[in-house]
Coordinates of N, CA and C in Angstrom, one line a residue:
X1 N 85.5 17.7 159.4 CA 85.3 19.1 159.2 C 86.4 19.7 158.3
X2 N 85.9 20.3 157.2 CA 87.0 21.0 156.0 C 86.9 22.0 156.9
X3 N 88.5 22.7 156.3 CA 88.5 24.1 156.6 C 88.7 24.9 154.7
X4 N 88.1 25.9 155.5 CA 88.7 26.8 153.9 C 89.5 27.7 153.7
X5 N 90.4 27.5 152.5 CA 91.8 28.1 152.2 C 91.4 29.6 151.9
X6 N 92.2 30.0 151.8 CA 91.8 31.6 151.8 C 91.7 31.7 150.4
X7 N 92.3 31.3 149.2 CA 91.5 31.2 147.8 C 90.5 31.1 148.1
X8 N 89.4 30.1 148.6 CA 88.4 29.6 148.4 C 87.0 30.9 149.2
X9 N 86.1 31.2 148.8 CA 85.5 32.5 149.4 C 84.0 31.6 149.6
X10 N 83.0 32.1 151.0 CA 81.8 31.4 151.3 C 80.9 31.9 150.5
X11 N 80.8 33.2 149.8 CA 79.7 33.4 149.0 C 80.8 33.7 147.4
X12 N 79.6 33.1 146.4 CA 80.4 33.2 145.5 C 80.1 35.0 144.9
X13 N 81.4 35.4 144.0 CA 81.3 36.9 143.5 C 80.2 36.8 142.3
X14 N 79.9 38.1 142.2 CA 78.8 38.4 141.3 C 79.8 39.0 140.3
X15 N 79.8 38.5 138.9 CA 81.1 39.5 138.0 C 79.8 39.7 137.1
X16 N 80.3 41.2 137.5 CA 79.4 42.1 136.3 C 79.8 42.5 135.0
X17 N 81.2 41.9 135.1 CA 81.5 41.5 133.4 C 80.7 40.9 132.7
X18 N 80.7 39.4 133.2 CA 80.0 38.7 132.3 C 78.5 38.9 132.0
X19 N 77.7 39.9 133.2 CA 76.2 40.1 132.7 C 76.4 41.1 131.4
X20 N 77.6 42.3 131.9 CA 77.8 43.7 130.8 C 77.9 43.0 129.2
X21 N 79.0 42.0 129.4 CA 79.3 41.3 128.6 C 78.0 40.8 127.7
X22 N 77.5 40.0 128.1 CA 76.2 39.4 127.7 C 75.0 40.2 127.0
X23 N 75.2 41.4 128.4 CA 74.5 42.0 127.3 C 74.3 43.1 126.6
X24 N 75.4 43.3 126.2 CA 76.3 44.3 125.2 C 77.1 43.7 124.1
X25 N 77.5 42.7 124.8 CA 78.7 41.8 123.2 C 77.6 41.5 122.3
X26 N 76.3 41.2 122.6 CA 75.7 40.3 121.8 C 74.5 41.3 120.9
X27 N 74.3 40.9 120.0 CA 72.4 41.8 119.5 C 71.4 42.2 119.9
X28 N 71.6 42.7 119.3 CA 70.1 43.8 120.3 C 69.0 42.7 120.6
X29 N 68.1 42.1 120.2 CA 67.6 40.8 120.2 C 67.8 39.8 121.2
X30 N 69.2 40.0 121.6 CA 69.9 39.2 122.1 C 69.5 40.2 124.2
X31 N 70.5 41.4 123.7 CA 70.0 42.1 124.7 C 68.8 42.6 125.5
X32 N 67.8 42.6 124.5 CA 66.0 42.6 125.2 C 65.8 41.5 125.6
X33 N 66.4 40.0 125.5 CA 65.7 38.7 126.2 C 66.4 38.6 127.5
X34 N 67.6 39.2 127.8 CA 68.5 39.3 128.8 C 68.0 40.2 129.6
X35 N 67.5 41.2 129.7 CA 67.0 42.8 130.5 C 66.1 42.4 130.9
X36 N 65.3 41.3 130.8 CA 64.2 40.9 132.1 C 65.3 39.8 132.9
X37 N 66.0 39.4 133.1 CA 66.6 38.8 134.2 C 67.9 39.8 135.1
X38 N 68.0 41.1 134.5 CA 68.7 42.2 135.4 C 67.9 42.0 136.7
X39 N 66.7 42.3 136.7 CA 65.9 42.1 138.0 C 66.5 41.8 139.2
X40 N 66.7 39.9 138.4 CA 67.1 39.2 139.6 C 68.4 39.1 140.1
X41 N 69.4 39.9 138.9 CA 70.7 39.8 139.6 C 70.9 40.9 140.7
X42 N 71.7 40.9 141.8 CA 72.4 42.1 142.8 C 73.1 42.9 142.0
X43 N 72.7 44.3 142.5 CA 72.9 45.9 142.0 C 74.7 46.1 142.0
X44 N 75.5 46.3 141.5 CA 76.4 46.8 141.8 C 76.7 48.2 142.0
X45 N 77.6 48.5 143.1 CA 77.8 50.3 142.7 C 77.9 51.1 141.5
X46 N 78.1 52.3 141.5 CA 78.2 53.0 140.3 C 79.9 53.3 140.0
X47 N 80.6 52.9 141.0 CA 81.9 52.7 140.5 C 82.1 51.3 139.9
X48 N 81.4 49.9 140.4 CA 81.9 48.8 140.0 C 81.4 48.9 138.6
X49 N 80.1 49.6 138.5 CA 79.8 50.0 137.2 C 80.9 50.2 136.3
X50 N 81.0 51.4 136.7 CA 82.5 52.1 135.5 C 83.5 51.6 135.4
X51 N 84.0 50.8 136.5 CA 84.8 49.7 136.0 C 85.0 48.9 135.1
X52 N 83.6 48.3 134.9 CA 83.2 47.6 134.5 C 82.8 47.6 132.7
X53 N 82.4 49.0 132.3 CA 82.4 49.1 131.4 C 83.2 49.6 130.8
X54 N 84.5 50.4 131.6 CA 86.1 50.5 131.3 C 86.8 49.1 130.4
X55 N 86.4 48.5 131.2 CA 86.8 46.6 131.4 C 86.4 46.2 129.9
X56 N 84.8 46.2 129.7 CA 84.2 45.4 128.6 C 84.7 46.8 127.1
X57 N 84.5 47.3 127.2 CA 84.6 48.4 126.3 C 86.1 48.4 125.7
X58 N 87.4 48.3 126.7 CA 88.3 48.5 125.9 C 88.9 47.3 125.6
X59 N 88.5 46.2 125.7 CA 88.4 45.2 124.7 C 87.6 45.5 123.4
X60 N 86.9 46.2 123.1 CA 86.0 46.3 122.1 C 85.7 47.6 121.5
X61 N 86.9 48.4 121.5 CA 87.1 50.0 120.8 C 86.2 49.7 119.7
X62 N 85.7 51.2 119.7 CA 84.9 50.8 118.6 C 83.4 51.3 118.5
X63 N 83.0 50.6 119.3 CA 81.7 50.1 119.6 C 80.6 50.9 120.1
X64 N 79.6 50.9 119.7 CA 79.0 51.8 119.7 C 77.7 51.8 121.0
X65 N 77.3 52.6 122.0 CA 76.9 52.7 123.2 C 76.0 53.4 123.4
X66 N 74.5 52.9 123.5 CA 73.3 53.2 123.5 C 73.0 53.5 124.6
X67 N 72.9 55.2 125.0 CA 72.3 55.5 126.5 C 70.8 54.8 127.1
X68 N 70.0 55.1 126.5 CA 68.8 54.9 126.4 C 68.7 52.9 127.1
X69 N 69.5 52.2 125.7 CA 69.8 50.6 126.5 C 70.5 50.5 127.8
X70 N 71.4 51.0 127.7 CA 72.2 51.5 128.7 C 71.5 51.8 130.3
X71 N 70.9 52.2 129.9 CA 69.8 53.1 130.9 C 68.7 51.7 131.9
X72 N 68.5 51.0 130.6 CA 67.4 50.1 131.1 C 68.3 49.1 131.7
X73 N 69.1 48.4 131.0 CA 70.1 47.3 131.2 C 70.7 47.6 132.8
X74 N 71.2 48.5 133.1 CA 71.5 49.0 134.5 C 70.9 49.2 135.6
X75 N 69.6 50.1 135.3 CA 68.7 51.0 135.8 C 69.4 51.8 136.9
X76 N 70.5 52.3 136.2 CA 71.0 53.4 136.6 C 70.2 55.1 136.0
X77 N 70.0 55.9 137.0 CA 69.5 57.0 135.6 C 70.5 58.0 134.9
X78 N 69.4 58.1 133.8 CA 70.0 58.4 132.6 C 71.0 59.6 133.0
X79 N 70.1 60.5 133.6 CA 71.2 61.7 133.9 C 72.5 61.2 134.4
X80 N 72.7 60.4 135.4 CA 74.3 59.8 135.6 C 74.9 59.3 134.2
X81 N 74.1 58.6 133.7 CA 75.1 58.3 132.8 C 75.3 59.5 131.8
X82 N 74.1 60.5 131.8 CA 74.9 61.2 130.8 C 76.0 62.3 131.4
X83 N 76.3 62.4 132.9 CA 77.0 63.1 133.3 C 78.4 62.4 133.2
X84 N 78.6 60.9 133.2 CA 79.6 59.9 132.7 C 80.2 60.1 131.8
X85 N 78.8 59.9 130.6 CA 79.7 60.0 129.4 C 80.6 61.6 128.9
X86 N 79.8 62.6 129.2 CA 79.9 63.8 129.3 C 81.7 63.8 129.7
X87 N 81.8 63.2 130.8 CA 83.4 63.5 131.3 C 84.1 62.6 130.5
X88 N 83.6 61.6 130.1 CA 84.6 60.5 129.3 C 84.8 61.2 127.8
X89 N 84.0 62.0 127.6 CA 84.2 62.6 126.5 C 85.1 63.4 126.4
X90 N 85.1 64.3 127.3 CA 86.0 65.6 127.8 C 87.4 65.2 127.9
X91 N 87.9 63.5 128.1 CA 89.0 63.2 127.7 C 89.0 62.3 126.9
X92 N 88.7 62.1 126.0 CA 88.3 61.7 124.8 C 88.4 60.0 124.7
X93 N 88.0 59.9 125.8 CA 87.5 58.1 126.0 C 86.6 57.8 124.9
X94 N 86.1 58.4 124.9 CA 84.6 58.0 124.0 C 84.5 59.3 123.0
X95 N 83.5 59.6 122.2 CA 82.6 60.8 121.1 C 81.3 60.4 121.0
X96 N 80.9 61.4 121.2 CA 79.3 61.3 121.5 C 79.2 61.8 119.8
X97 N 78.7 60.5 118.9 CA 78.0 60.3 117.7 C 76.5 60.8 117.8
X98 N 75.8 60.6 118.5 CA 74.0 61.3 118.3 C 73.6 61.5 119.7
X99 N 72.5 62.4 120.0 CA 72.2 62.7 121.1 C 72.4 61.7 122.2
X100 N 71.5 60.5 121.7 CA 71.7 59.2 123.0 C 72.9 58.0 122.8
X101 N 73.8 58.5 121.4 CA 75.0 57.5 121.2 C 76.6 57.5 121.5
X102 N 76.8 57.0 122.2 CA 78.7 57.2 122.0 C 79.1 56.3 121.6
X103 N 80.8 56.4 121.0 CA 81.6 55.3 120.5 C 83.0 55.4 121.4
X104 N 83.0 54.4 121.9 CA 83.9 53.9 122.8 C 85.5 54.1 121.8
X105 N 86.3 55.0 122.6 CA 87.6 55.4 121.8 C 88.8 53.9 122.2
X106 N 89.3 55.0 123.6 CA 90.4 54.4 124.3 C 90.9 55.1 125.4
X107 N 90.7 54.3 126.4 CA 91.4 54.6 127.9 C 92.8 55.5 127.9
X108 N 93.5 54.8 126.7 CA 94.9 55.4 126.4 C 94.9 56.9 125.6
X109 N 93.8 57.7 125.6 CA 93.4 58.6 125.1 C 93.9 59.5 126.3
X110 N 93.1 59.3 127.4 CA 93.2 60.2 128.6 C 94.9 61.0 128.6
X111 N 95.9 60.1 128.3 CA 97.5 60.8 128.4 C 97.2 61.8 127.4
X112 N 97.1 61.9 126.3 CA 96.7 62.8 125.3 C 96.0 64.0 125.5
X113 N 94.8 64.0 126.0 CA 93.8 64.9 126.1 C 94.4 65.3 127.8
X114 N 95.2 65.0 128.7 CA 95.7 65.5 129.7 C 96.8 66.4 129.0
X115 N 97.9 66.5 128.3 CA 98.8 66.8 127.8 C 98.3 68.4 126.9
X116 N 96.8 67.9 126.0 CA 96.4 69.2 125.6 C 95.7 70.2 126.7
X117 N 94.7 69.7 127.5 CA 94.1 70.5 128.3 C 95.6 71.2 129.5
X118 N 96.8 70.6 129.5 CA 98.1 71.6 130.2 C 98.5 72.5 129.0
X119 N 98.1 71.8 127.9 CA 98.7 73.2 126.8 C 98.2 74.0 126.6
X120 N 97.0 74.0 126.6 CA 95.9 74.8 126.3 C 95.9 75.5 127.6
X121 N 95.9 75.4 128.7 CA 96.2 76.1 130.2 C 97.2 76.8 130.5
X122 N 98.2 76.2 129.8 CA 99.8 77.3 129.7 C 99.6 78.0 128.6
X123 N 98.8 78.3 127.6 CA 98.6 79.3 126.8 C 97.6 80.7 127.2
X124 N 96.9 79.9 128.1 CA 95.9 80.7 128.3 C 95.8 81.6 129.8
X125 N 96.9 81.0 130.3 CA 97.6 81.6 132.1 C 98.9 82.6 131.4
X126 N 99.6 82.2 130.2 CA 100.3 83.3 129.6 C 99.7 84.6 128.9
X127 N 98.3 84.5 128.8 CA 97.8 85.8 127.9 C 96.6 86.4 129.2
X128 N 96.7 86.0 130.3 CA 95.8 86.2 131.5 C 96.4 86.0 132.6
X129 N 97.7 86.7 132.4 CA 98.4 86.2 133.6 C 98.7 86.8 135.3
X130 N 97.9 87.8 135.0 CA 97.5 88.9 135.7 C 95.6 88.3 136.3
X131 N 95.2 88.0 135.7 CA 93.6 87.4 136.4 C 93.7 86.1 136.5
X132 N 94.1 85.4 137.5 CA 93.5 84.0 137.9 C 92.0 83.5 138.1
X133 N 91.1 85.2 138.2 CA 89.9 84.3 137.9 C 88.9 83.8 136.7
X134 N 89.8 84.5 135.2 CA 89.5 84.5 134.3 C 90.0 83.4 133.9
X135 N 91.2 82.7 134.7 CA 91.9 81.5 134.0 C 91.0 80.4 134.7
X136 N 90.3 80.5 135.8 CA 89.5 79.2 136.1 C 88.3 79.5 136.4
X137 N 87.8 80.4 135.4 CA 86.4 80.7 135.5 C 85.6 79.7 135.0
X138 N 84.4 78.8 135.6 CA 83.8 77.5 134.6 C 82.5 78.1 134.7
X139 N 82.6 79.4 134.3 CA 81.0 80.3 134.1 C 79.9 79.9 135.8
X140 N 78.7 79.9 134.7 CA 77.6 79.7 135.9 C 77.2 78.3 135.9
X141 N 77.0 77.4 134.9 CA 76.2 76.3 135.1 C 77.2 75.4 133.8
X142 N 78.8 75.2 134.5 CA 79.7 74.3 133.2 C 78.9 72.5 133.3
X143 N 79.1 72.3 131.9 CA 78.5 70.9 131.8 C 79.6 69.9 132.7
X144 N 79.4 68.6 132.9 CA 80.1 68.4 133.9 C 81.5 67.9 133.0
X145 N 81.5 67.7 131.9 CA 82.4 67.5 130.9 C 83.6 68.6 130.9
X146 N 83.2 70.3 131.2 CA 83.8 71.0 131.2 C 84.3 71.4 132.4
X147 N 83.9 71.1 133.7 CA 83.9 70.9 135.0 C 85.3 69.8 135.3
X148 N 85.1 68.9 134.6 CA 85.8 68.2 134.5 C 87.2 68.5 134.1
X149 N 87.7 69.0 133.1 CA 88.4 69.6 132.8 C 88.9 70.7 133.9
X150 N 88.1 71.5 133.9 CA 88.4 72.8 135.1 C 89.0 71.9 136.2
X151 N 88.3 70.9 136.5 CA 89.3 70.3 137.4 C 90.7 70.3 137.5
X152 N 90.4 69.3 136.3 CA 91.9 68.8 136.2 C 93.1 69.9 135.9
X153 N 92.6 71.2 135.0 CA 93.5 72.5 135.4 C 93.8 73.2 136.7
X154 N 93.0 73.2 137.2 CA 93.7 73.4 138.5 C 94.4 72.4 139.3
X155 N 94.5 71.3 139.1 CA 95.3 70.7 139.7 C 97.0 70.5 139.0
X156 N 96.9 70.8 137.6 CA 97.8 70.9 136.7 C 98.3 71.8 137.1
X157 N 97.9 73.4 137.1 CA 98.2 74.7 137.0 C 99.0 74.4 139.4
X158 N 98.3 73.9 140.3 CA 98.6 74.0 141.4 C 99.9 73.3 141.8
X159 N 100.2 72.5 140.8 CA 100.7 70.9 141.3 C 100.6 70.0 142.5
X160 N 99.2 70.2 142.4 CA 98.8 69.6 144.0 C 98.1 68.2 143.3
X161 N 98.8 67.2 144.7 CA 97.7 65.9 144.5 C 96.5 65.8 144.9
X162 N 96.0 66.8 145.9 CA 94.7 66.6 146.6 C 94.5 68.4 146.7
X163 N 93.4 68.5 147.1 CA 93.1 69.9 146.9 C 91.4 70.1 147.9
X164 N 91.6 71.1 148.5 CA 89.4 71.0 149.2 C 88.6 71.3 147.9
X165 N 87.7 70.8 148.3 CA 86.9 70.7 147.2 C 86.4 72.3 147.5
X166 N 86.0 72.9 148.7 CA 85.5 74.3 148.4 C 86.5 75.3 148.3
X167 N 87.9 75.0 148.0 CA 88.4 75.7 148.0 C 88.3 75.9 146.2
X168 N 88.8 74.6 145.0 CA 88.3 74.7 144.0 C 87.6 75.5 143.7
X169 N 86.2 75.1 144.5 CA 84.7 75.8 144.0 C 85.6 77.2 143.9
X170 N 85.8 77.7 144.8 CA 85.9 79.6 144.6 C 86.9 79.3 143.7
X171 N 87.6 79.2 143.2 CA 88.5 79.0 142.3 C 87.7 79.0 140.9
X172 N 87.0 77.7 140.9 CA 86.0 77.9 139.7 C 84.9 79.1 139.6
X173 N 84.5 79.6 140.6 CA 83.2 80.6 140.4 C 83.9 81.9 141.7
X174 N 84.4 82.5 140.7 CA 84.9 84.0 140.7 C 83.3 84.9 141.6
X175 N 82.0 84.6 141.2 CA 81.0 85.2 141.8 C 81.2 84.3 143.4
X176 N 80.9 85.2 144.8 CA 80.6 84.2 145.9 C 79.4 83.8 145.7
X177 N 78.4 84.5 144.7 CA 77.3 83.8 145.4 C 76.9 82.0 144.4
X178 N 77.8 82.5 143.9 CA 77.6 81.5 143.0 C 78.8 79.8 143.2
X179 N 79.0 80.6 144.1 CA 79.9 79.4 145.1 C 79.6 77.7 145.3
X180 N 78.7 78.0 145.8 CA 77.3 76.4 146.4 C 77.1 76.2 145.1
X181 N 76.2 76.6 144.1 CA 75.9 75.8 142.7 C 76.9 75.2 142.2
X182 N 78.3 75.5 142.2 CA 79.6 75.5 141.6 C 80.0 74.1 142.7
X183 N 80.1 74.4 143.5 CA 80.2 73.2 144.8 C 79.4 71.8 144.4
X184 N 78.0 71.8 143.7 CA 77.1 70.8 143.7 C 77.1 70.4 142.3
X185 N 77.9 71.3 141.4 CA 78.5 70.6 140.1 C 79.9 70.0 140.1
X186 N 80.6 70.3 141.1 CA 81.8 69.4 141.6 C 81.8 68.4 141.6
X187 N 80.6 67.9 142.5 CA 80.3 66.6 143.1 C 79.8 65.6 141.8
X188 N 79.2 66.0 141.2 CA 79.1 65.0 139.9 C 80.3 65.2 138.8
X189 N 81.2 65.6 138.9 CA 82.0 65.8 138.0 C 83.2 64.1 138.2

């Protein structure tokens, strides 16, 4: 009777590297003969997702990222991913080149674009410093890219590490009634 070492695991891992890899590093040509065997591989989360294309992507700045392929190769839907890219934009991970295209920046972007969205927040709590709800007002229906942001200033502006999420929401939406919409654009942010 073997025993097994704790290296050793009884089911082997599914690395969704190497499928992302496979089928994104390679041609389009390359990619359409691969997307009929997504099928049969196991789904990963939507975080191992983003991981994952964190992972493959910043090896390969640059690069250019087809929602639409994107879309199929995953069968994740579109709207998530464009609420994804939407925030990765917003700290300038990525730039959205054409309606359905982004180009992959740099992770190392995020220090940057955190740095201006606090400058841009200490300028703008100096000339409104009397209305807090003009300083985190994210309107009626903010894209989640700007949501995003609004986040991250209030947590900048609070110096808090954790915060309620409904407490935010009224923070973001100065209207009460407009509280719950504000609340359900959180959650995808």
């Amino acid at each position: 009777m073997q025993h097994r070492t704790h290296t050793q695991q009884q089911h082997p891992q599914y690395d969704i590297s190497q499928q992302y890899q496979a089928k994104f590093g390679s041609s389009s040509n390359q990619n359409m003969k691969n997307s009929s065997k997504s099928s049969q591989l196991p789904k990963a989360s939507f975080s191992q997702f983003i991981q994952e294309l964190i992972y493959s992507h910043e090896n390969g700045k640059g690069r250019t990222i087809h929602l639409n392929k994107l879309c199929k190769v995953t069968s994740i839907e579109k709207r998530r991913l464009s609420d994804l890219f939407s925030a990765l934009c917003s700290l300038d991970v990525c730039s959205k080149i054409c309606s359905q295209c982004y180009r992959w920046n740099s992770m190392k972007n995020i220090d940057n674009a955190i740095y201006h969205i606090a400058r841009n927040l200490e300028e703008h709590a100096i000339m409104n410093y009397q209305n807090l709800n003009e300083l985190f007002d994210a309107n009626q229906s903010p894209s989640v890219g700007e949501l995003s942001i609004k986040l991250i200033e209030v947590f900048i502006f609070f110096g808090e590490s954790e915060m309620s999420l409904s407490v935010i929401s009224k923070l973001l939406s100065p209207k009460p009634e407009k509280i719950k919409q504000v609340l359900r654009r959180i959650y995808l942010a």
